[in-house]
XYZ file of N, CA and C in Angstrom:
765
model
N 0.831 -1.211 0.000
C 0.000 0.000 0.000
C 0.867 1.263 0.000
N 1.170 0.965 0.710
C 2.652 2.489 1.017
C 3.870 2.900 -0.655
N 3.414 1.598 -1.524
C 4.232 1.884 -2.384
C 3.168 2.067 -3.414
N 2.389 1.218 -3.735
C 0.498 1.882 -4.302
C 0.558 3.347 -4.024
N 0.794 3.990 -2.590
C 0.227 5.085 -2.587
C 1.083 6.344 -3.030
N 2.381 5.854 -3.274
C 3.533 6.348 -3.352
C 3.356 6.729 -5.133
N 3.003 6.132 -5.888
C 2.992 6.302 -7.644
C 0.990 6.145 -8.107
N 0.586 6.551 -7.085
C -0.765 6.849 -7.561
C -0.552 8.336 -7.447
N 0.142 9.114 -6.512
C 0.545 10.650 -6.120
C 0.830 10.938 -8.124
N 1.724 10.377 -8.373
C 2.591 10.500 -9.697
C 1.298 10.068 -10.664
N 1.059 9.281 -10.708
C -0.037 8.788 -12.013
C -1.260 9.850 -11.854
N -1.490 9.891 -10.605
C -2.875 11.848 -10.441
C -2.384 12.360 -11.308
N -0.811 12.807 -11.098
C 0.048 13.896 -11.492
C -0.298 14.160 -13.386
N 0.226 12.760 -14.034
C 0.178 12.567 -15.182
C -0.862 12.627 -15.678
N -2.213 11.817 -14.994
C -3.519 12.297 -15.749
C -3.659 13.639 -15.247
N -3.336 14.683 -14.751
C -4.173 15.932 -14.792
C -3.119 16.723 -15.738
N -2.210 16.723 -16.245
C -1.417 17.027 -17.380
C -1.984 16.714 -18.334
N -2.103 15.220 -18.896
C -2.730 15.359 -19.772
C -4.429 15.607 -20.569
N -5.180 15.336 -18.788
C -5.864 16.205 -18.916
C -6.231 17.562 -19.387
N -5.000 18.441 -19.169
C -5.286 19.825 -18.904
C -4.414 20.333 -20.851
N -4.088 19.074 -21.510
C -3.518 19.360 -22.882
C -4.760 18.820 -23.478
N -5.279 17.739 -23.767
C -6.762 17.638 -24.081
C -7.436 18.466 -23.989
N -7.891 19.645 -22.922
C -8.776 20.401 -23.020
C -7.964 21.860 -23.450
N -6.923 22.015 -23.295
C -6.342 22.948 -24.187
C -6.409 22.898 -26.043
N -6.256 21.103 -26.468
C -6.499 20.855 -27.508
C -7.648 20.924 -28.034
N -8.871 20.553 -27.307
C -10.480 20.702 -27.722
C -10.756 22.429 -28.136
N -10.171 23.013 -27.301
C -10.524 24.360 -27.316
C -10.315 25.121 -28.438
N -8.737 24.845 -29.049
C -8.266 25.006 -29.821
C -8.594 24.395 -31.430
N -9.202 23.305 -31.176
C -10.298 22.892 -32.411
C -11.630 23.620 -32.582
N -12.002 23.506 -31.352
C -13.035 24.565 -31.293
C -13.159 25.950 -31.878
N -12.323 26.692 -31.282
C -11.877 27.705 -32.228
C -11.888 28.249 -33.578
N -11.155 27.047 -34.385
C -10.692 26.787 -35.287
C -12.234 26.920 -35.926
N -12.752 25.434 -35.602
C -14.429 25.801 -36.757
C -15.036 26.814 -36.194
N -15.047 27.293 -35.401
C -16.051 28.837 -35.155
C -15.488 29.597 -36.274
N -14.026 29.624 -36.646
C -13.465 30.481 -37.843
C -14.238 30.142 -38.896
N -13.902 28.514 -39.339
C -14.015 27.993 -40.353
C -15.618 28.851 -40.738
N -16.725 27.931 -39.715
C -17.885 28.553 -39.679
C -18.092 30.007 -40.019
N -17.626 31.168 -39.340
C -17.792 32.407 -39.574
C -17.030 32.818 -41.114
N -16.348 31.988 -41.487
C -15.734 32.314 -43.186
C -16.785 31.558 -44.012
N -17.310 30.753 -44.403
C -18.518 29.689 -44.473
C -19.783 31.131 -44.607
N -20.535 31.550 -43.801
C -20.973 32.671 -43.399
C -20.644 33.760 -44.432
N -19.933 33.868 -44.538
C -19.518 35.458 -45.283
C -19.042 35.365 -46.220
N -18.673 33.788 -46.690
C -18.823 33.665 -48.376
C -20.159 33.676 -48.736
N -21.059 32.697 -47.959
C -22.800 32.675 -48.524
C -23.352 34.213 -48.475
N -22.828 34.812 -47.712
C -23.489 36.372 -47.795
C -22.951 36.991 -48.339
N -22.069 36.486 -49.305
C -21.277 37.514 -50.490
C -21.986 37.110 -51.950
N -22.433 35.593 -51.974
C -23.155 34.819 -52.904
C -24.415 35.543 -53.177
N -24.688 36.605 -51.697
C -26.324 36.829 -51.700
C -26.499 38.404 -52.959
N -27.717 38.594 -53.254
C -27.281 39.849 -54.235
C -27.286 41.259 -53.149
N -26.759 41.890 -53.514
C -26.392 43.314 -52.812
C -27.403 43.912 -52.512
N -28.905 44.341 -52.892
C -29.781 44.712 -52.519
C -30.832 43.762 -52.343
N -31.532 44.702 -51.255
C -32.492 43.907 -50.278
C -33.482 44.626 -49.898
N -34.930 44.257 -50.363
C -36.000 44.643 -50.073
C -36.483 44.585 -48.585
N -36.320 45.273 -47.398
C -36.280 45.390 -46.135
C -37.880 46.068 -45.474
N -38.101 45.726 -44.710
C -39.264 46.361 -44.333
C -39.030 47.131 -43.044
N -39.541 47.927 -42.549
C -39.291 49.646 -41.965
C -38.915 48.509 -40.479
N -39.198 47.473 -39.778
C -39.068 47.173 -38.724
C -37.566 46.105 -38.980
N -37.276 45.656 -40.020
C -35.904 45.064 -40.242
C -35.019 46.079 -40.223
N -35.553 47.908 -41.134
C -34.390 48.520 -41.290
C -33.864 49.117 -40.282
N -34.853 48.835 -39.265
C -34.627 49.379 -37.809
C -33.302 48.453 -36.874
N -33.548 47.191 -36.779
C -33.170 46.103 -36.263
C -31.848 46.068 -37.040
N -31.449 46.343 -38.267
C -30.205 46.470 -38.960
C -29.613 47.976 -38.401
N -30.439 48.702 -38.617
C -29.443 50.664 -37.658
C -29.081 50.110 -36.296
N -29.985 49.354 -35.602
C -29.318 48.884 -34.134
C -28.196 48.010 -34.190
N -28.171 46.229 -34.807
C -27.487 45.743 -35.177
C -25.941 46.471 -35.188
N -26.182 47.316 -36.210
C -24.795 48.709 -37.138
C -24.158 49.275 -35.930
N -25.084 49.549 -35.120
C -24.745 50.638 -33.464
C -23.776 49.470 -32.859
N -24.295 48.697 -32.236
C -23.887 47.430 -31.302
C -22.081 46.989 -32.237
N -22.347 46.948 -33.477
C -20.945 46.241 -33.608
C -19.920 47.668 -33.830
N -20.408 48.611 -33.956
C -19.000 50.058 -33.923
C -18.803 50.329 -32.558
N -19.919 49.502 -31.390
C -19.358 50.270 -29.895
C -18.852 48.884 -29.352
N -18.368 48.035 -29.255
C -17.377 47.014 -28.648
C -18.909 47.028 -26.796
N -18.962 45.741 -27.098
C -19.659 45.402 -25.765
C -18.582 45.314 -25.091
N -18.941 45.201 -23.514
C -18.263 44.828 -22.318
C -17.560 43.810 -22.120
N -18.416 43.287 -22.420
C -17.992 41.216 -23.090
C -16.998 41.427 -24.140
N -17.015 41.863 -24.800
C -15.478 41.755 -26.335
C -14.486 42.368 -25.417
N -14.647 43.652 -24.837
C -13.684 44.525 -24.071
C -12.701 43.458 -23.087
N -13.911 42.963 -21.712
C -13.257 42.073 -21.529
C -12.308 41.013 -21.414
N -12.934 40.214 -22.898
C -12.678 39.025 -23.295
C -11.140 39.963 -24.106
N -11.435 40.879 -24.563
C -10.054 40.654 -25.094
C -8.581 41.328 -23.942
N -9.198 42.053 -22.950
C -8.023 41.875 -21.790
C -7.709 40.487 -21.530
N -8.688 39.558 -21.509
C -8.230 38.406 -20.852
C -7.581 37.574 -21.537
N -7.736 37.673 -22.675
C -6.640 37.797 -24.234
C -5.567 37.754 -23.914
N -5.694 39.285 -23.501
C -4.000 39.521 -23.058
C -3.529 39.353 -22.293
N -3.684 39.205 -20.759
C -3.460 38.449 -19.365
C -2.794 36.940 -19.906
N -3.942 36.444 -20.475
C -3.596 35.138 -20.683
C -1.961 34.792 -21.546
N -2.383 35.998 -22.790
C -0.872 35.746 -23.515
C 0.647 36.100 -22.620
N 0.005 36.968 -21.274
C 1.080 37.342 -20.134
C 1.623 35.919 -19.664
N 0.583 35.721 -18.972
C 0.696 34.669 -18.339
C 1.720 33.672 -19.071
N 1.093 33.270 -20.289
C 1.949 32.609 -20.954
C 3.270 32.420 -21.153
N 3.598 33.732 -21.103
C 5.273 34.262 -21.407
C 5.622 33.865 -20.020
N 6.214 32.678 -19.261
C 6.434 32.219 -18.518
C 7.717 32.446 -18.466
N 8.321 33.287 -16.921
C 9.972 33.337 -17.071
C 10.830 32.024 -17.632
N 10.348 31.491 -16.839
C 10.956 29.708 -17.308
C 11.048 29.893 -18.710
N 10.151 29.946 -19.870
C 9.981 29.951 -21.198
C 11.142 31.101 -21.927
N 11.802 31.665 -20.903
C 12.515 32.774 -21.273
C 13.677 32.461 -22.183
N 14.485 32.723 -23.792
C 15.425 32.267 -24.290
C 14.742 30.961 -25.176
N 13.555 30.487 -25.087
C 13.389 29.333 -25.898
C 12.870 29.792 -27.070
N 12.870 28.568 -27.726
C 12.464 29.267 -29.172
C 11.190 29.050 -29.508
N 10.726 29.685 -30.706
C 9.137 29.315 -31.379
C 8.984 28.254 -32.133
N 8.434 27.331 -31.987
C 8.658 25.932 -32.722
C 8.281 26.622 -34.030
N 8.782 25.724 -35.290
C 8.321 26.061 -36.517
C 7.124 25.479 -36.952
N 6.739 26.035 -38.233
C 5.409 25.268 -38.794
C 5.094 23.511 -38.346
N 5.808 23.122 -37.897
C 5.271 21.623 -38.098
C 6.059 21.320 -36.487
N 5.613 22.066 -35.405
C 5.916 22.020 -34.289
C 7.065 21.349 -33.810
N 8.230 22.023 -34.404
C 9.315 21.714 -34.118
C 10.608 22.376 -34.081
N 11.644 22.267 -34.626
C 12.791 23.064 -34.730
C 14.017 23.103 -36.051
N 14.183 24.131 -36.914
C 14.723 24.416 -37.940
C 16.364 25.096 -37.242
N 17.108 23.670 -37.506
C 18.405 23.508 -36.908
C 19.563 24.038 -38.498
N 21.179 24.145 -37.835
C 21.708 24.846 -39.264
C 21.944 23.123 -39.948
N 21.966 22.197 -39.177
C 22.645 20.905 -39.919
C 20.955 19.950 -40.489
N 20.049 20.099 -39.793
C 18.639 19.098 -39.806
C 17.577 20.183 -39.367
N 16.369 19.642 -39.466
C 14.638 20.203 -39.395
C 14.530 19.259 -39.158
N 13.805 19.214 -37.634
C 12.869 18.225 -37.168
C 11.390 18.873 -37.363
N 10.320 18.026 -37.470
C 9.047 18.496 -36.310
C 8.338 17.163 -35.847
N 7.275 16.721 -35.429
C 6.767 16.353 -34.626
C 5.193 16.002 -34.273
N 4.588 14.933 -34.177
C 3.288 14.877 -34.364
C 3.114 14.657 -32.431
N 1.815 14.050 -32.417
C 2.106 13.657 -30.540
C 2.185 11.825 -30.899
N 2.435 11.176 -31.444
C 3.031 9.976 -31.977
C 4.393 9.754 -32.544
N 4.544 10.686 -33.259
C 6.084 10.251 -33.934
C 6.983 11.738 -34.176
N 8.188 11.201 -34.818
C 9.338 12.723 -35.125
C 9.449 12.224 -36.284
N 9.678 13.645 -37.202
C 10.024 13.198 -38.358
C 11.533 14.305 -38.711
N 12.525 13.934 -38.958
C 14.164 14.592 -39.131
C 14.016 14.723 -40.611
N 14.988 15.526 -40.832
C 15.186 15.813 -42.400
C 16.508 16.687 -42.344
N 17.560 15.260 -42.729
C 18.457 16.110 -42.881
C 19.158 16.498 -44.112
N 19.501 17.479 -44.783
C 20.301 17.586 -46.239
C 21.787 17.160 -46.535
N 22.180 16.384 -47.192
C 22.863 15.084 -47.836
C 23.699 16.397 -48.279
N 25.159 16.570 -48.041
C 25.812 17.165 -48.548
C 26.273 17.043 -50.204
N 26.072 15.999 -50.601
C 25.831 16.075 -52.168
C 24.865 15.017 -52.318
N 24.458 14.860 -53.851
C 23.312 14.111 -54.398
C 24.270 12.434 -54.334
N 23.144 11.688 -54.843
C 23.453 10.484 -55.382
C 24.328 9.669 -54.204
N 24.171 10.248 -52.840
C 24.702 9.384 -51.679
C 23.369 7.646 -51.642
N 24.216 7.035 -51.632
C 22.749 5.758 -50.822
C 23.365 5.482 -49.933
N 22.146 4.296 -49.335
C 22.591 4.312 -48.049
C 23.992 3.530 -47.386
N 24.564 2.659 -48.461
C 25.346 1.857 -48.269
C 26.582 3.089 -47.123
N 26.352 4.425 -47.887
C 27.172 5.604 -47.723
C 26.923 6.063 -46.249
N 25.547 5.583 -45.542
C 25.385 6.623 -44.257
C 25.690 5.607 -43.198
N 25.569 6.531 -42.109
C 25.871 5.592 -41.256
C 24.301 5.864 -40.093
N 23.130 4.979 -39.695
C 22.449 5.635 -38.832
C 22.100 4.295 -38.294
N 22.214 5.026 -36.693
C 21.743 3.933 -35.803
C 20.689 4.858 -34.829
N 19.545 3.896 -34.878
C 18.349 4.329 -33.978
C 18.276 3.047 -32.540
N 18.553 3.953 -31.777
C 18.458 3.348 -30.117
C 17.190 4.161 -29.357
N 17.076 3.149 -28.258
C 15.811 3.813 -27.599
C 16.095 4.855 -26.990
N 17.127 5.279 -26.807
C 17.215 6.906 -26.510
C 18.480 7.818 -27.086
N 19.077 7.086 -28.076
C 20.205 7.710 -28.930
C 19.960 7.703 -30.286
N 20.425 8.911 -31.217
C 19.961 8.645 -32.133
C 21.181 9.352 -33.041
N 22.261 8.472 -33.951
C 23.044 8.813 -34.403
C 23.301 8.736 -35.891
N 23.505 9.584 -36.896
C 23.484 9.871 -38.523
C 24.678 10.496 -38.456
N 25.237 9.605 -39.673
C 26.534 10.104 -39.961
C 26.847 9.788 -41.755
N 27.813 10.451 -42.066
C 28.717 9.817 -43.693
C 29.424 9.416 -43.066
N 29.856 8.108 -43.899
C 30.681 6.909 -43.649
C 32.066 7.635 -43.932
N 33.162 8.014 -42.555
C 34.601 7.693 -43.110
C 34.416 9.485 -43.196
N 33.395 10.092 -42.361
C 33.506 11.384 -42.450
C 33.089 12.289 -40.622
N 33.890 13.049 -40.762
C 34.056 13.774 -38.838
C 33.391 14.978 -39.023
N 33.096 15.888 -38.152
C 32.138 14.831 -36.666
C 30.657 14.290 -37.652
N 30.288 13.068 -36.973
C 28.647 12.985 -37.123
C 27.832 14.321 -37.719
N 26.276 13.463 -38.025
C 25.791 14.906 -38.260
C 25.052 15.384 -37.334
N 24.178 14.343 -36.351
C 23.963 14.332 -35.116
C 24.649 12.662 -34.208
N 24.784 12.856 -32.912
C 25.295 11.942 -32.268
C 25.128 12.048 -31.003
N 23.918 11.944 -30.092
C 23.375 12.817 -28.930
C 22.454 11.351 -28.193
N 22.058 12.099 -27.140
C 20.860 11.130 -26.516
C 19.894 12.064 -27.036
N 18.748 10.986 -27.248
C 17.247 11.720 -27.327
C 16.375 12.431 -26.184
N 15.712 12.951 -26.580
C 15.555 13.309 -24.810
C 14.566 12.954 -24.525
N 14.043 11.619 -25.551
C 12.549 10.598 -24.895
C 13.055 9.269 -25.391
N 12.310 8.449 -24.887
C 12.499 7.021 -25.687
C 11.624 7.035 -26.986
N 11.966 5.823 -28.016
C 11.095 6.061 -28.790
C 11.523 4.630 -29.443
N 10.712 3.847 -29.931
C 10.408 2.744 -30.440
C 11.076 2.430 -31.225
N 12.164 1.275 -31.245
C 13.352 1.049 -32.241
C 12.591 0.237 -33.298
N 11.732 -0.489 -32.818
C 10.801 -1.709 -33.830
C 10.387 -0.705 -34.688
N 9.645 0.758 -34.319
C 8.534 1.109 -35.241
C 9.440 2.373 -35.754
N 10.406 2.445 -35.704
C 11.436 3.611 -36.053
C 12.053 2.967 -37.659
N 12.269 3.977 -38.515
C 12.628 4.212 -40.062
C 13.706 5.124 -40.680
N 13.931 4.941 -41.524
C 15.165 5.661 -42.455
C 15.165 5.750 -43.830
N 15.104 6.362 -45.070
C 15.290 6.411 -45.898
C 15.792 7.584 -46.436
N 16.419 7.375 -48.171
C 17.245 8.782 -48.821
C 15.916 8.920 -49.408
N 14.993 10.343 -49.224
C 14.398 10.884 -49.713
C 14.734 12.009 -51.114
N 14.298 11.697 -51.889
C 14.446 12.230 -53.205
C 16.064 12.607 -53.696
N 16.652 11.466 -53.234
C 18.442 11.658 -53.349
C 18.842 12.586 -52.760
N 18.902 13.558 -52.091
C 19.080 14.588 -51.377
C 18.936 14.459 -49.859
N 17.963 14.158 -49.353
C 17.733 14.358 -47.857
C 17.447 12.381 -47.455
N 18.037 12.784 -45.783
C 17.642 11.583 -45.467
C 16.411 11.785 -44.261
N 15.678 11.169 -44.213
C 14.360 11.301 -43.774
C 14.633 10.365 -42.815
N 14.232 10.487 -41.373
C 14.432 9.475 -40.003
C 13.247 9.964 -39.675
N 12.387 8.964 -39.230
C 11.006 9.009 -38.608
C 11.249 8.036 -37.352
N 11.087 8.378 -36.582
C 11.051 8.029 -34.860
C 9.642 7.942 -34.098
N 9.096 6.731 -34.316
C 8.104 6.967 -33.188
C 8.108 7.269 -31.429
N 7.461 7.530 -31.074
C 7.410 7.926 -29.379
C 6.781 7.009 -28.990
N 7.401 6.570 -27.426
C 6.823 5.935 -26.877
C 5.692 6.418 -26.093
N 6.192 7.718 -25.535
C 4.479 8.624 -25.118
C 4.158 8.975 -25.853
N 2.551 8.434 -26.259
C 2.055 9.507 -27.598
C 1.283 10.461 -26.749
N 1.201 11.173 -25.581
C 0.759 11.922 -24.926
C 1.875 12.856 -24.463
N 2.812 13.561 -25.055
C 3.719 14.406 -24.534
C 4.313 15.119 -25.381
N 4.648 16.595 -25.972
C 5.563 17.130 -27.339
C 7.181 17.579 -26.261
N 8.109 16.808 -27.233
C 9.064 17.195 -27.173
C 9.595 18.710 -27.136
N 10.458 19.205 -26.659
C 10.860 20.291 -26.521
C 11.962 20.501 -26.990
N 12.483 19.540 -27.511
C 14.076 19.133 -28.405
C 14.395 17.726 -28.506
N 15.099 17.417 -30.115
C 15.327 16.242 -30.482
C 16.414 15.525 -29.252
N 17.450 16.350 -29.591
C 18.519 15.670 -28.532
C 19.101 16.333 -27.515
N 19.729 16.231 -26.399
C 19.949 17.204 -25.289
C 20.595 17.994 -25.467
N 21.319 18.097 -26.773
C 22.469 19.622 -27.102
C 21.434 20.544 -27.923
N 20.297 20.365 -28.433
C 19.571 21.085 -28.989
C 19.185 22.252 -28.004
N 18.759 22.862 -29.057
C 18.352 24.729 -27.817
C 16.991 24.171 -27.724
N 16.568 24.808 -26.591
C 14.768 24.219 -26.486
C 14.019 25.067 -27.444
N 12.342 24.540 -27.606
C 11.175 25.028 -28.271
C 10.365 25.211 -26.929
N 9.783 26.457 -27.127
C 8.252 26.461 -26.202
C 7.182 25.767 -26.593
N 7.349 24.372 -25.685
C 5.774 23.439 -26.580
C 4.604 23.972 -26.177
N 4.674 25.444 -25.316
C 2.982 25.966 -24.885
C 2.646 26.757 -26.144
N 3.330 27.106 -27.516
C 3.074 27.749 -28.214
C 2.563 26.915 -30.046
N 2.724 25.162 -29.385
C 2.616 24.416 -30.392
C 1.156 24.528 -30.651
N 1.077 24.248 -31.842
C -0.387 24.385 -32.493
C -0.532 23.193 -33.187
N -1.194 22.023 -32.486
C -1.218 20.894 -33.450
C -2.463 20.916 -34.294
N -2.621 20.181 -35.473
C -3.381 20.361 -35.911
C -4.457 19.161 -35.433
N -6.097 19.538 -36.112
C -6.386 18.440 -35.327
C -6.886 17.207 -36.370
N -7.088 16.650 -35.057
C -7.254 15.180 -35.855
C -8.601 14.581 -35.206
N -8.783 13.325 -36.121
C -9.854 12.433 -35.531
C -9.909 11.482 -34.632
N -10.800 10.901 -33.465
C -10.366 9.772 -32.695
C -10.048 8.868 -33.555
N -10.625 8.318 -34.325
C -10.443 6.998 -35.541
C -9.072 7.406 -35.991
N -8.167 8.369 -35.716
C -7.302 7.874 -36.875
C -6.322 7.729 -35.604
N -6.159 7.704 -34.233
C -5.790 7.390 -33.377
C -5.565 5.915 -32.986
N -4.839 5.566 -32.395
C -4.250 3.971 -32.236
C -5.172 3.662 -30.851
N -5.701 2.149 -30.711
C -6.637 1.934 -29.396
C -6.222 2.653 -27.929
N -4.813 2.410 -27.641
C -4.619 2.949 -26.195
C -4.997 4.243 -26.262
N -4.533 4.956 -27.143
C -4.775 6.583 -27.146
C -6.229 7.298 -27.214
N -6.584 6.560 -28.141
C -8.381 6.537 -28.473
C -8.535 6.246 -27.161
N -8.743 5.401 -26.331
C -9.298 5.078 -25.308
C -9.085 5.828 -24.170
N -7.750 6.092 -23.979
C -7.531 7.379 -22.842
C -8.380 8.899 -23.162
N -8.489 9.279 -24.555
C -8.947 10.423 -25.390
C -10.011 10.592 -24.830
N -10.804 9.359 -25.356
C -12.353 9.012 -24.923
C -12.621 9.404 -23.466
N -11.757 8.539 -22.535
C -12.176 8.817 -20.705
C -12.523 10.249 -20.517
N -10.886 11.050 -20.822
C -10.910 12.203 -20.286
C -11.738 13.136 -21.131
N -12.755 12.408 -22.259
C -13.664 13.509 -22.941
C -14.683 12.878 -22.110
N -15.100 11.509 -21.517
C -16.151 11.723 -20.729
C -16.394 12.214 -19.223
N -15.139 12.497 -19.041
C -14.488 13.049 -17.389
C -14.820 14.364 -17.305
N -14.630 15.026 -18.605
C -15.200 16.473 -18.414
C -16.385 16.949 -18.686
N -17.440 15.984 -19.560
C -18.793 16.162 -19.783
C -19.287 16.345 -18.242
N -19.062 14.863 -17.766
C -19.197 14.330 -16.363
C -19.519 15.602 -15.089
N -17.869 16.390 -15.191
C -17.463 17.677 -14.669
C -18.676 18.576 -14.370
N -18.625 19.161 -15.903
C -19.322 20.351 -16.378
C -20.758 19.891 -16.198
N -21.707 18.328 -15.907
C -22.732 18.640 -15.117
C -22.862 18.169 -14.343
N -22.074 18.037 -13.124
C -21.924 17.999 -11.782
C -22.086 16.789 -11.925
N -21.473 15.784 -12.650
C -21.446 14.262 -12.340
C -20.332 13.534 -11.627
N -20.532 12.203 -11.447
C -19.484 11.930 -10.872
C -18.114 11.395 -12.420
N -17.404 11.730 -12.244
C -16.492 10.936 -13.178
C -16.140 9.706 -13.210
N -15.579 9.159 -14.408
C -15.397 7.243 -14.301
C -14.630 7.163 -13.274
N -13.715 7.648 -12.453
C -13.162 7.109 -11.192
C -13.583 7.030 -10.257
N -14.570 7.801 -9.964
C -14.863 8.408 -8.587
C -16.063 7.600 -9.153
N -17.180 7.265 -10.160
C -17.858 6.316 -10.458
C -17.472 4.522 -9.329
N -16.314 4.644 -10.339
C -15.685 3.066 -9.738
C -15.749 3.002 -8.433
N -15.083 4.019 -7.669
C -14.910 4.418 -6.282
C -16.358 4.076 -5.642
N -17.250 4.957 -6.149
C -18.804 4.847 -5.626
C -18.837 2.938 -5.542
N -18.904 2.602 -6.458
C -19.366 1.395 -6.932
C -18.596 0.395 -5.553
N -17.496 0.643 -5.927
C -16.942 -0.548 -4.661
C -17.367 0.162 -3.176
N -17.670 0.854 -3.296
C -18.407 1.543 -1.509
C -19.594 0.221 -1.605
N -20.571 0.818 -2.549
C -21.652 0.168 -2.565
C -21.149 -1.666 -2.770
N -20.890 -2.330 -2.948
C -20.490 -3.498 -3.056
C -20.012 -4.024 -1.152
């Protein structure tokens, strides 16, 4: 029990992390189609013809309408301080000196470009001349080292520890279009973004990553299934239910 109670402290720990990136991620989809939606919107009302036969109690309801959006409600005013608080907040001293991940949530290095899904890494590094194969490279993928080199050539191009584990079975290599060699690395947490490939790398701020989103179905069972809990943990929440743990909990009382 004493050692039960010792890494249930830690496993709380981990589900309310990734709790609290799930609902950062929902939000952020959310978002997203309210855009989509409001562009959707204002193409069909561009489709519509320019004049409009209105009657004296619409043209009224449109002069008010007109008023309301040139004076900013309380609520927009608000909402957009808290905008900015929030983007304060964000700028976390800790975060101080790191960098902005690039388009594909990752990092644009002078030797390789990584980025990064919450499943796998994908490297791309440029082949100092064409027409290298692989007989020519040298790459070894370990569960936490990850080393690319030309054969019979100093230093490496990387030669570092990783700074996660990541699946040697489901890990890859190929010369992409004679030029680049392409290393794809799966993760063993698919619940966590890296903050750098290997420990000599400069860090990324992963609070500024923007993943894109995706579907449960195209998700692998463990992940789908954790996805699922903590989307019914917060329905649960938000109307004062009990959640699947505290469910279970109930249940063995009653038993």
């Amino acid at each position: 029990m004493e050692k039960f109670n010792k890494y249930k402290v830690k496993a709380d720990q981990e589900t309310a992390k990734k709790r609290a990136e799930l609902e950062e991620r929902e939000r952020k989809i959310k978002e997203r189609r309210e855009r989509e939606q409001l562009e959707e919107q204002k193409k069909q009302e561009a489709l519509e013809p320019k004049i409009k036969e209105v009657t004296d109690e619409e043209a009224d309801l449109i002069k008010q309408q007109q008023q309301k959006q040139q004076q900013p409600s309380k609520d927009e005013v608000s909402e957009t301080v808290d905008e900015k608080k929030k983007d304060d907040e964000e700028e976390d001293p800790q975060d101080a000196g790191k960098i902005k991940p690039n388009a594909g949530n990752g990092c644009d290095l002078p030797n390789y470009r990584w980025t990064q899904t919450l499943s796998d890494i994908e490297v791309r590094i440029p082949l100092p001349k064409a027409g290298l194969r692989s007989r020519d490279l040298t790459v070894d993928i370990q569960k936490n080292h990850l080393k690319a080199a030309i054969k019979n050539q100093l230093p490496a191009i990387v030669d570092d520890r990783l700074q996660h584990d990541v699946k040697i079975e489901e890990s890859t290599w190929l010369i992409e279009d004679k030029q680049t060699l392409l290393i794809t690395l799966e993760k063993v947490n698919k619940m966590e973004w890296w903050s750098r490939l290997v420990v000599s790398d400069p860090e990324i701020n992963t609070k500024k990553i923007n993943p894109e989103p995706s579907k449960l179905s195209d998700l692998d069972g463990e992940t789908r299934g954790l996805v699922e809990k903590m989307m019914y943990d917060q329905r649960q929440k938000e109307m004062g239910l009990p959640t699947s743990e505290e469910q279970k909990k109930q249940d063995m009382l009653k038993k």
